[in-house]
XYZ file of C-alpha atoms in Angstrom:
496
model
C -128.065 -138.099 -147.444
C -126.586 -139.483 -144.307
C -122.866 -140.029 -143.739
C -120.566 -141.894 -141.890
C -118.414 -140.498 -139.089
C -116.130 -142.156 -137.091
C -115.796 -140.410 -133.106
C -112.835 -141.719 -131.162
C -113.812 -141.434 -127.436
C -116.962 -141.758 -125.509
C -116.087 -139.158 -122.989
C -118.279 -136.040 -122.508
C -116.604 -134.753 -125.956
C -117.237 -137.835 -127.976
C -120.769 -138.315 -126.715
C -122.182 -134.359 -126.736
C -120.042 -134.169 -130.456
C -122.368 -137.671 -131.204
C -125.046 -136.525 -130.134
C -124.652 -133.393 -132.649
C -124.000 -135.322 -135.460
C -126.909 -137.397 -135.328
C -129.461 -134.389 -134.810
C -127.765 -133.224 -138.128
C -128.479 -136.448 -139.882
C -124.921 -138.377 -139.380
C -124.509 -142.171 -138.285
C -121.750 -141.495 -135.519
C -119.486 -144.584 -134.384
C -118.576 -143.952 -131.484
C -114.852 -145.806 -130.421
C -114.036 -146.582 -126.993
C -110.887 -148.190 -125.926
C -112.113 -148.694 -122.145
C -114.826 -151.111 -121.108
C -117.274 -148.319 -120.011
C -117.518 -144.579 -121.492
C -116.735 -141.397 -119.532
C -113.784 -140.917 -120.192
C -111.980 -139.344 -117.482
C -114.911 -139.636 -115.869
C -115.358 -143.109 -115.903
C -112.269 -143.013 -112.637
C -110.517 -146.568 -114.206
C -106.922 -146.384 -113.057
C -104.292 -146.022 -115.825
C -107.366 -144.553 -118.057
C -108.631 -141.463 -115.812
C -106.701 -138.868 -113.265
C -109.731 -138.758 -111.433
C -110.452 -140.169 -108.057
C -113.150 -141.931 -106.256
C -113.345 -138.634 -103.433
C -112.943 -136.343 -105.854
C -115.537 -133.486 -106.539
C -115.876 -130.781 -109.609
C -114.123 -127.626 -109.033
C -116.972 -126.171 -111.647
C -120.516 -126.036 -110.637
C -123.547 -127.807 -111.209
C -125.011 -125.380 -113.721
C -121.780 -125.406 -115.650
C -120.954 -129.270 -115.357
C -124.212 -129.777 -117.454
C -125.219 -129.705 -121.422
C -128.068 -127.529 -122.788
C -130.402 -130.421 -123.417
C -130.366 -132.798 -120.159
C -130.849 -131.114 -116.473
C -128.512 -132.026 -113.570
C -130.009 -134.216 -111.190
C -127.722 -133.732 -108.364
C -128.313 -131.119 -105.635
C -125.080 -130.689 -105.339
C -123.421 -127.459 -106.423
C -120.420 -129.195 -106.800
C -120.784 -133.080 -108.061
C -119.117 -135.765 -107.165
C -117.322 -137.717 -110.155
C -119.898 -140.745 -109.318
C -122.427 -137.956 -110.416
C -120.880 -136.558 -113.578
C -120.324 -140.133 -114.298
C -124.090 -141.066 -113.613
C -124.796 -137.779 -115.806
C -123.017 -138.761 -118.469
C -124.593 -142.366 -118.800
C -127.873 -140.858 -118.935
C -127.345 -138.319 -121.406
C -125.946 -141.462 -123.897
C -128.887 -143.502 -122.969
C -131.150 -139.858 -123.438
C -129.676 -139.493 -126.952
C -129.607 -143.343 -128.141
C -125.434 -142.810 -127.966
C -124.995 -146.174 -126.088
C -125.540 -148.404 -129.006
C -123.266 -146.210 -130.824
C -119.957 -147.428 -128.904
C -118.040 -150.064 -129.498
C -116.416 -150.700 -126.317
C -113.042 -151.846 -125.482
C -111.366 -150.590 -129.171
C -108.645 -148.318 -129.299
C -107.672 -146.952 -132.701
C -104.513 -147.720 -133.492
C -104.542 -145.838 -136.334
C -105.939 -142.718 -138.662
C -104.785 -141.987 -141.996
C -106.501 -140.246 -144.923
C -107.917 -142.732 -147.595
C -109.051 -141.409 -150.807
C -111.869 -138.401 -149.662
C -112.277 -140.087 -146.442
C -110.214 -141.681 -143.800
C -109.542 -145.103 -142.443
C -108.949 -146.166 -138.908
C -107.131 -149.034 -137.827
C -108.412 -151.036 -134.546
C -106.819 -153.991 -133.874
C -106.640 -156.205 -136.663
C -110.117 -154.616 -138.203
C -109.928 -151.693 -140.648
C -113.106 -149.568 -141.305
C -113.364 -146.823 -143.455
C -115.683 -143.003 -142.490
C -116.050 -140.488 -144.676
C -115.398 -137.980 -141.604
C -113.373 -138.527 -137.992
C -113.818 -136.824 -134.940
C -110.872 -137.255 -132.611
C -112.035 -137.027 -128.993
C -110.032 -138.731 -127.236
C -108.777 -136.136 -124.681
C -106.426 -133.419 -123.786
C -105.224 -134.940 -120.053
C -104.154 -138.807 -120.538
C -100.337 -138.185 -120.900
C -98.818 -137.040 -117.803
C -95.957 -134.220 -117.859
C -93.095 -134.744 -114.940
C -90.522 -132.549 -115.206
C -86.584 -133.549 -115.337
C -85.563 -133.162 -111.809
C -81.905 -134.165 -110.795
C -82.251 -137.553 -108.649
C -85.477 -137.937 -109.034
C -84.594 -141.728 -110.543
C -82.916 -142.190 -107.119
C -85.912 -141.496 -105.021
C -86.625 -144.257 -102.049
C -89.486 -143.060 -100.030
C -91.427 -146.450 -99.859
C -94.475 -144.585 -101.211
C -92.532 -144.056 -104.465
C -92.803 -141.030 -107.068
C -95.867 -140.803 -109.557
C -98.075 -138.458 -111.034
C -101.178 -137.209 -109.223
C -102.944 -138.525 -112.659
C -102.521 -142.102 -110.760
C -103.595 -141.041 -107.192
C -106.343 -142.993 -106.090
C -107.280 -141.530 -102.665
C -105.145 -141.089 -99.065
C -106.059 -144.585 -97.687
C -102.657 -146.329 -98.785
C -100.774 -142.373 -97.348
C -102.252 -141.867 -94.163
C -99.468 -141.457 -91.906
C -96.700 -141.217 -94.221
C -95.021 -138.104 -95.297
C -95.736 -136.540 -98.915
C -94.966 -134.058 -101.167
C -96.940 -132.380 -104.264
C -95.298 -131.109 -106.549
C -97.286 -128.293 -108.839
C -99.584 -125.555 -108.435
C -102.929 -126.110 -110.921
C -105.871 -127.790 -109.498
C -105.251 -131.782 -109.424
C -101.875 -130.703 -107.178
C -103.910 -128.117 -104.875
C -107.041 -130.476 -104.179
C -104.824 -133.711 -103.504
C -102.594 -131.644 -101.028
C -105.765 -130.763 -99.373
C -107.430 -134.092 -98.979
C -103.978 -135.904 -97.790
C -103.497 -132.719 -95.083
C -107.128 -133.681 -94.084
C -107.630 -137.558 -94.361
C -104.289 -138.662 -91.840
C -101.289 -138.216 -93.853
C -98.313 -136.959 -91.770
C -96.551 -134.251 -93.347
C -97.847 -132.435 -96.747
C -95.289 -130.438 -98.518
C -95.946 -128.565 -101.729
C -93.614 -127.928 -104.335
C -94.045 -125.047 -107.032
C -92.371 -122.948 -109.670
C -94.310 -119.823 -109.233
C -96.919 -119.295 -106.251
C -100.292 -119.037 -108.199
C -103.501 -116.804 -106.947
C -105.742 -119.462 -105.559
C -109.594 -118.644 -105.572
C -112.367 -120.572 -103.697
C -114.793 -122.603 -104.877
C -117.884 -120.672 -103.299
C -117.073 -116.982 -102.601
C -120.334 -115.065 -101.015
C -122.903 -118.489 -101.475
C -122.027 -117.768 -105.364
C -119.845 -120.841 -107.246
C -116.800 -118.957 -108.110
C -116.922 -119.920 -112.005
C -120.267 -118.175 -112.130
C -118.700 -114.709 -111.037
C -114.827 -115.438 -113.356
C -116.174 -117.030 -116.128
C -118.110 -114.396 -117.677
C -119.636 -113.023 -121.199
C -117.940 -109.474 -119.780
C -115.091 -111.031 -119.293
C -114.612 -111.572 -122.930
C -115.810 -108.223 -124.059
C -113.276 -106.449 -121.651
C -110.598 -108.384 -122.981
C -111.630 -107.673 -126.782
C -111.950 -103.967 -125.564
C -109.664 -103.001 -122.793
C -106.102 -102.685 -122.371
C -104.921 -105.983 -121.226
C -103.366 -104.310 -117.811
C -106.675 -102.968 -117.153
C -108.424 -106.714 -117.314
C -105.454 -108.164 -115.822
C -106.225 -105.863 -112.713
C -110.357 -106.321 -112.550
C -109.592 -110.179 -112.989
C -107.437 -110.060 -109.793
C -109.844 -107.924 -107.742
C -112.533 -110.314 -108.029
C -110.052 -113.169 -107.340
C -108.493 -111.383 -104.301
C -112.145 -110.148 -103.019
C -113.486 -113.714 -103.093
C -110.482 -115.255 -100.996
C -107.862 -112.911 -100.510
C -103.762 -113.191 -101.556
C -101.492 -115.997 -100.808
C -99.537 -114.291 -98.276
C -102.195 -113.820 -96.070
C -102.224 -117.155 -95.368
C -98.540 -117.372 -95.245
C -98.189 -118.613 -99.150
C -95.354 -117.048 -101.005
C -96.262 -113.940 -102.217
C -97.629 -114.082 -106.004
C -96.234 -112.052 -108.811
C -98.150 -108.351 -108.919
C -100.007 -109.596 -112.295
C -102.353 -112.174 -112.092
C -101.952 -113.112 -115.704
C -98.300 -113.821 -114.851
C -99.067 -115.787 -112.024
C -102.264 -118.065 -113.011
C -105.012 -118.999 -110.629
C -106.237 -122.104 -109.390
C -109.721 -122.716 -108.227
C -109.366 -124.590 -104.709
C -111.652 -124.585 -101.604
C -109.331 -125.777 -99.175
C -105.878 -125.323 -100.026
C -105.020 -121.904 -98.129
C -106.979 -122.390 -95.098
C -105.110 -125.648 -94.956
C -101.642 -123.563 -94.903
C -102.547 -121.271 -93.172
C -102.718 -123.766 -90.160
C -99.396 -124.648 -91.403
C -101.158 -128.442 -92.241
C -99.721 -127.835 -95.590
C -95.761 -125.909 -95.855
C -95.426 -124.304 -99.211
C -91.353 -124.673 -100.559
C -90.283 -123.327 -104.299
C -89.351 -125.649 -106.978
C -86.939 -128.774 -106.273
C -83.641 -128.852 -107.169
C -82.630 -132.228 -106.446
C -83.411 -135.918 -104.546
C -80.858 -137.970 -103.207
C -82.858 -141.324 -101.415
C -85.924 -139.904 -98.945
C -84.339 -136.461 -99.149
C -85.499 -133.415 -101.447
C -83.212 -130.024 -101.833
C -85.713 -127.069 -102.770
C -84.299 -124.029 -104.350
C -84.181 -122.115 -100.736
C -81.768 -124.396 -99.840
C -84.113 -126.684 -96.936
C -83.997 -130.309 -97.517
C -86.906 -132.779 -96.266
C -87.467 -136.263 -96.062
C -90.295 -137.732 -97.570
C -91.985 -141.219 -98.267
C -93.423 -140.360 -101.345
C -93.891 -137.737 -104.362
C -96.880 -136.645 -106.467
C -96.529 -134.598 -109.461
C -99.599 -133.017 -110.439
C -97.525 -130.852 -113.235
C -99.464 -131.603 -116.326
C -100.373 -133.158 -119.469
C -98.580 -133.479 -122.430
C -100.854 -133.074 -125.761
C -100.548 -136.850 -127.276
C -102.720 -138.339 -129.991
C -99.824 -141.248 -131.377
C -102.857 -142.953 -133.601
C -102.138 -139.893 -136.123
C -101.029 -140.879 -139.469
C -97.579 -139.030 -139.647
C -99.140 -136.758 -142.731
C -101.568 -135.636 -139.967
C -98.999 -135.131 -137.584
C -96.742 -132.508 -139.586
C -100.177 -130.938 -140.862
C -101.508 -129.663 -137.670
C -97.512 -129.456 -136.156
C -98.357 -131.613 -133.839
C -96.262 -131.562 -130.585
C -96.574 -131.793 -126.675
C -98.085 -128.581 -126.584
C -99.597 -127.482 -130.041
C -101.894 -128.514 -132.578
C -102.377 -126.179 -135.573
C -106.128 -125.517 -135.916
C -108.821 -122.949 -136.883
C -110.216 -122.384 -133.058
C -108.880 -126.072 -132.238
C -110.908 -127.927 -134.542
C -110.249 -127.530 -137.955
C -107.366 -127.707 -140.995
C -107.907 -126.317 -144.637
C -106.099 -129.297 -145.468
C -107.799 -131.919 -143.612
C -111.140 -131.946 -144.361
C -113.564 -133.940 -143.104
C -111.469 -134.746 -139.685
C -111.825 -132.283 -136.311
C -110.587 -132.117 -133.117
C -112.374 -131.707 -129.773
C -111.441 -130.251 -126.761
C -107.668 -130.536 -127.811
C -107.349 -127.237 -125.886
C -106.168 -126.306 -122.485
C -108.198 -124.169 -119.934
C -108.992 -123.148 -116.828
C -112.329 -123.708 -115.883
C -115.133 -126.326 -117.138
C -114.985 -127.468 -120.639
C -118.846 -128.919 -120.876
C -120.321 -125.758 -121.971
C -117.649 -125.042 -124.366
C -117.739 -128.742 -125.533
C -121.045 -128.760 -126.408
C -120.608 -125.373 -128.292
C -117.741 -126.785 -130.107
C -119.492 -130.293 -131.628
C -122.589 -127.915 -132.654
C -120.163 -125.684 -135.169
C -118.723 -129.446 -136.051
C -122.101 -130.518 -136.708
C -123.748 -127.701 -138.125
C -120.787 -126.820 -140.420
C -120.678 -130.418 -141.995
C -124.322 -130.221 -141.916
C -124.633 -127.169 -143.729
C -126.975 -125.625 -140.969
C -124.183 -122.896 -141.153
C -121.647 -121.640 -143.431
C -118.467 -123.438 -143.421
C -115.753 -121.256 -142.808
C -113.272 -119.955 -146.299
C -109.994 -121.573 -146.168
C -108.992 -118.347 -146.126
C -110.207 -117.644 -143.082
C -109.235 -120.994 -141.984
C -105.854 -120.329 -143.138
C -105.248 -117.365 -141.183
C -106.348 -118.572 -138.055
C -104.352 -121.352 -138.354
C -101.204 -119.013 -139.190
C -102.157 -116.882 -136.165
C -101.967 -119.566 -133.522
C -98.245 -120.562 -134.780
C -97.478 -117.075 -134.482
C -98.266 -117.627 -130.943
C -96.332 -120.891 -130.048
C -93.563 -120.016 -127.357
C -96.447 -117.792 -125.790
C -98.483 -119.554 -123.231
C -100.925 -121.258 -124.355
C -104.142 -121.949 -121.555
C -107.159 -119.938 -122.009
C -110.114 -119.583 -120.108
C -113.294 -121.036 -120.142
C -115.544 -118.344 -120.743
C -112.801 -117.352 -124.073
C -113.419 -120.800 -125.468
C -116.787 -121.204 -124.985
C -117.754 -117.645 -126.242
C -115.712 -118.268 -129.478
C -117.492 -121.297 -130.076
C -120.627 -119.925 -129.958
C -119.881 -117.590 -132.279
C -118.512 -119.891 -134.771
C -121.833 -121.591 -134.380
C -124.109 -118.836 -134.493
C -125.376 -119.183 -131.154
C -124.419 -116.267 -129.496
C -127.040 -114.412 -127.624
C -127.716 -111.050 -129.119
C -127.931 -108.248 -126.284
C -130.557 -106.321 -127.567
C -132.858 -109.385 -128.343
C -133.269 -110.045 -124.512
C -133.195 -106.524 -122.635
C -134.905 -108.226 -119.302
C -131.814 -110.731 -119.566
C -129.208 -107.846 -120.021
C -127.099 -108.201 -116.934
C -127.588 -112.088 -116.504
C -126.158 -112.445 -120.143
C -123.087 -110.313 -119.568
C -122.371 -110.729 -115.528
C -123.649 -114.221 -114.939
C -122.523 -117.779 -115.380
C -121.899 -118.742 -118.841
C -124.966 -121.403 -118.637
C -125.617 -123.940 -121.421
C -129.223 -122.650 -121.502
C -127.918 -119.409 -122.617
C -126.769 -120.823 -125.687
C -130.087 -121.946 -127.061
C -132.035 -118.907 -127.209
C -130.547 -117.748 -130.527
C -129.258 -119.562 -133.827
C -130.091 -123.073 -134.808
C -131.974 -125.314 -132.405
C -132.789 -122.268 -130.242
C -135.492 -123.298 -127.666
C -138.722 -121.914 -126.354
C -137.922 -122.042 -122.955
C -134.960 -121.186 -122.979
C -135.160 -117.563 -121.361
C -136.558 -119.267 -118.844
C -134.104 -121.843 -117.958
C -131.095 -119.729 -118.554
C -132.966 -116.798 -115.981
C -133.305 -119.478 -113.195
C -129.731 -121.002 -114.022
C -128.327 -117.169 -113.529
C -130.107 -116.454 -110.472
C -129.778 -120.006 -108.562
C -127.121 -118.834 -106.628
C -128.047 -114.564 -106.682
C -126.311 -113.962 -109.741
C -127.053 -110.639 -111.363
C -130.780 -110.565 -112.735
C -132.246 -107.271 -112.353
C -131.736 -104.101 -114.859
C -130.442 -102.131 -111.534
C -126.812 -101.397 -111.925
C -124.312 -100.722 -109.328
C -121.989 -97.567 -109.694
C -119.387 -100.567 -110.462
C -121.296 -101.811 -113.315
C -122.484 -98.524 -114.478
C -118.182 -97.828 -115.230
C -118.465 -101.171 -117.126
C -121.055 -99.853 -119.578
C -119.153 -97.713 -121.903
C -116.589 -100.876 -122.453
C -119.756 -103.131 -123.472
C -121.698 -100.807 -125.298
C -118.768 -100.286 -127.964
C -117.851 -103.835 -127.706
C -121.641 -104.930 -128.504
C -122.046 -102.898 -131.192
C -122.891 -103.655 -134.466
């Protein structure tokens, strides 16, 4: 018996969630409020932070779903390419006739056992919602004394609206933030004419490269270890191994003449950036803490220097905002700038029938755990799984408001391997000796996802053992006296 479910965004979590449904017998609708999908993707200004220039800071094998291969060469595609992707995965998957373009919902509520959506003046009724219409559309500046007084005749805005250096070349600028979007557009205006590039920050972040050794750095950070360690080890003791690999791969800010980073790289964050050192370390870029005030063209920093500048980007954040809730929603899920109440991000006991996708923040590439997160959607409402108790559902969701006030990114490789677990696609160990290493030291690949649980593939082994080794990732069964230490930690954390 098929079912009717609404899906509000075509981005890549609307259309891979879609494309779930379907396979599991649904009849998606799939609402768009722009006049293409994408999502951020799609680069329209006011709808997308992203830039015609920019490229991924995740790789090719991790910018990708399980089903549809990259076409690009390019380790790390351009937006025009995850764009291009994107299109052909809805036109792979018969999405595109799915979307009604150009209709914001104005409006969710729950109606009866299902739940009605307002767009415009039409009113349609699902008997399920999927609410996909992303995490980073709401940008976060800060309260900073003046900043209403600023005159620089480039004016003050968040990186979110940056469109490229053209209209900044020669003028000076200054970027205020540390996490990627501030870090790459810092590095393209030091490198495409404008005249001064000052950065701004709270806390001097560890910054690791995009390619470290000819290996994408996501493939070496992001990994199925990485999880185990942290479900196994004393969190000082991953805090340290997750800063040797970042400080082997591109060294410590103050090399370069960065401000020295706090000891713990857990405290301090890390932001993936190819550029952005080298850049100050030929002083092309000057690094100054936080801002303390602007009076006209002139900003005071906290060490006391002032500096004129033309114009400011803040590329601070996004602020978690879904307004189309129904205000019952709303105080369900204790909705706020920063929180959602959810089992794993996705589900209330006492909503069902609606979920939430990639409401989460991270660092590193959400596609993989996107994609892992619309197959539990799918196969829970489906029934290809278990759905989970509500009291299990219950807990987690009492858990994560334990945990407001604590911050609240996590990392790729966290996401995407609780996912998979949730959807019973998680790889089992001892299924796949001659994959052993791959599975727990290489990239978190989509393909490793389908060679267990539902929809599992035949080729699979084979896709995910090219995927690991394209760039000499870990393959062989031939450990190093490094990886022979890590063995005791997996072997009780794989257990059964």
């Amino acid at each position: 018996m098929t079912a009717d479910v609404a899906v509000i965004g075509a981005g890549p979590g609307g259309l891979v969630a879609a494309r779930w449904l379907a396979a599991q017998g649904f009849e998606p609708t799939i609402f768009e409020r722009n006049p293409m999908l994408g999502g951020q993707w799609a680069g329209l200004p006011g709808a997308s932070g992203v830039w015609p220039g920019m490229h991924t800071n995740t790789s090719r094998v991790l910018t990708a779903f399980s089903d549809l291969e990259p076409l690009s060469r390019d380790v790390f595609p351009s937006a025009a390419e995850v764009l291009a992707y994107l299109q052909r995965y809805a036109q792979t998957f018969g999405l595109t006739p799915r979307i009604r373009f150009d209709t914001p919902v104005d409006h969710v509520a729950r109606h009866g056992d299902g739940w009605l959506l307002r767009h415009g003046d039409e009113e349609s009724r699902f008997d399920r919602v999927v609410v996909a219409s992303g995490r980073f559309h709401a940008p976060a500046i800060p309260p900073v004394p003046g900043l209403d007084t600023f005159t620089g005749a480039a004016g003050a805005s968040s990186a979110y609206h940056y469109r490229g250096s053209t209209s900044l070349q020669g003028k000076r600028i200054l970027v205020a933030g540390c996490a990627v979007s501030a870090l790459e557009v810092a590095a393209e205006l030091a490198q495409q004419g404008a005249a001064a590039v000052v950065v701004t920050q709270r806390r001097q972040r560890y910054v690791l490269p995009k390619f470290a050794a000819g290996v994408p750095s996501d493939h070496r950070i992001f990994t199925r270890y990485g999880v185990l360690a942290a479900e196994s080890l004393p969190a000082a003791e991953v805090d340290r191994q997750l800063k040797e690999i970042v400080v082997d791969a591109g060294g410590s800010p103050e090399q370069y003449g960065a401000p020295a980073p706090d000891p713990s790289l857990f405290a301090a964050g890390v932001t993936l950036s190819q550029q952005y050192l080298p850049l100050v370390a030929e002083s092309r870029i000057t690094v100054r803490p936080w801002m303390t005030s602007v009076a006209g063209t002139t900003v005071t920093f906290a060490d006391g220097h002032a500096e004129d500048v033309d114009g400011i980007l803040f590329g601070t954040g996004f602020d978690l905002s879904l307004p189309f809730l129904s205000e019952e929603i709303r105080t369900l899920v204790g909705l706020d700038s920063v929180h959602l109440d959810a089992d794993r991000h996705t589900f209330h006991p006492d909503l069902p029938g609606l979920a939430f996708m990639g409401m989460w923040d991270q660092s590193g590439g959400y596609f993989v755990p996107l994609e892992l997160q619309a197959r539990w959607i799918a196969y829970t409402w489906g029934g290809a799984i278990p759905a989970p108790t509500e009291e299990n559902q219950r807990r987690a969701v009492e858990l994560y408001r334990s945990r407001r006030g604590l911050p609240q990114k996590s990392r790729m490789n966290v996401a995407a391997l609780g996912f998979a677990r949730a959807a019973g696609v998680e790889p089992c160990l001892e299924d796949w000796p001659g994959l052993r290493r791959a599975l727990l030291f290489g990239p978190l690949a989509p393909s490793s996802f389908r060679l267990h649980g539902p929809d599992s593939l035949s080729d699979a082994a084979t896709r995910f053992a090219r995927d690991a080794a394209a760039f000499g990732a870990i393959t062989s069964n031939d450990d190093t006296e490094r990886e022979r230490a890590y063995w005791s930690v997996v072997q009780a954390a794989t257990v059964t």
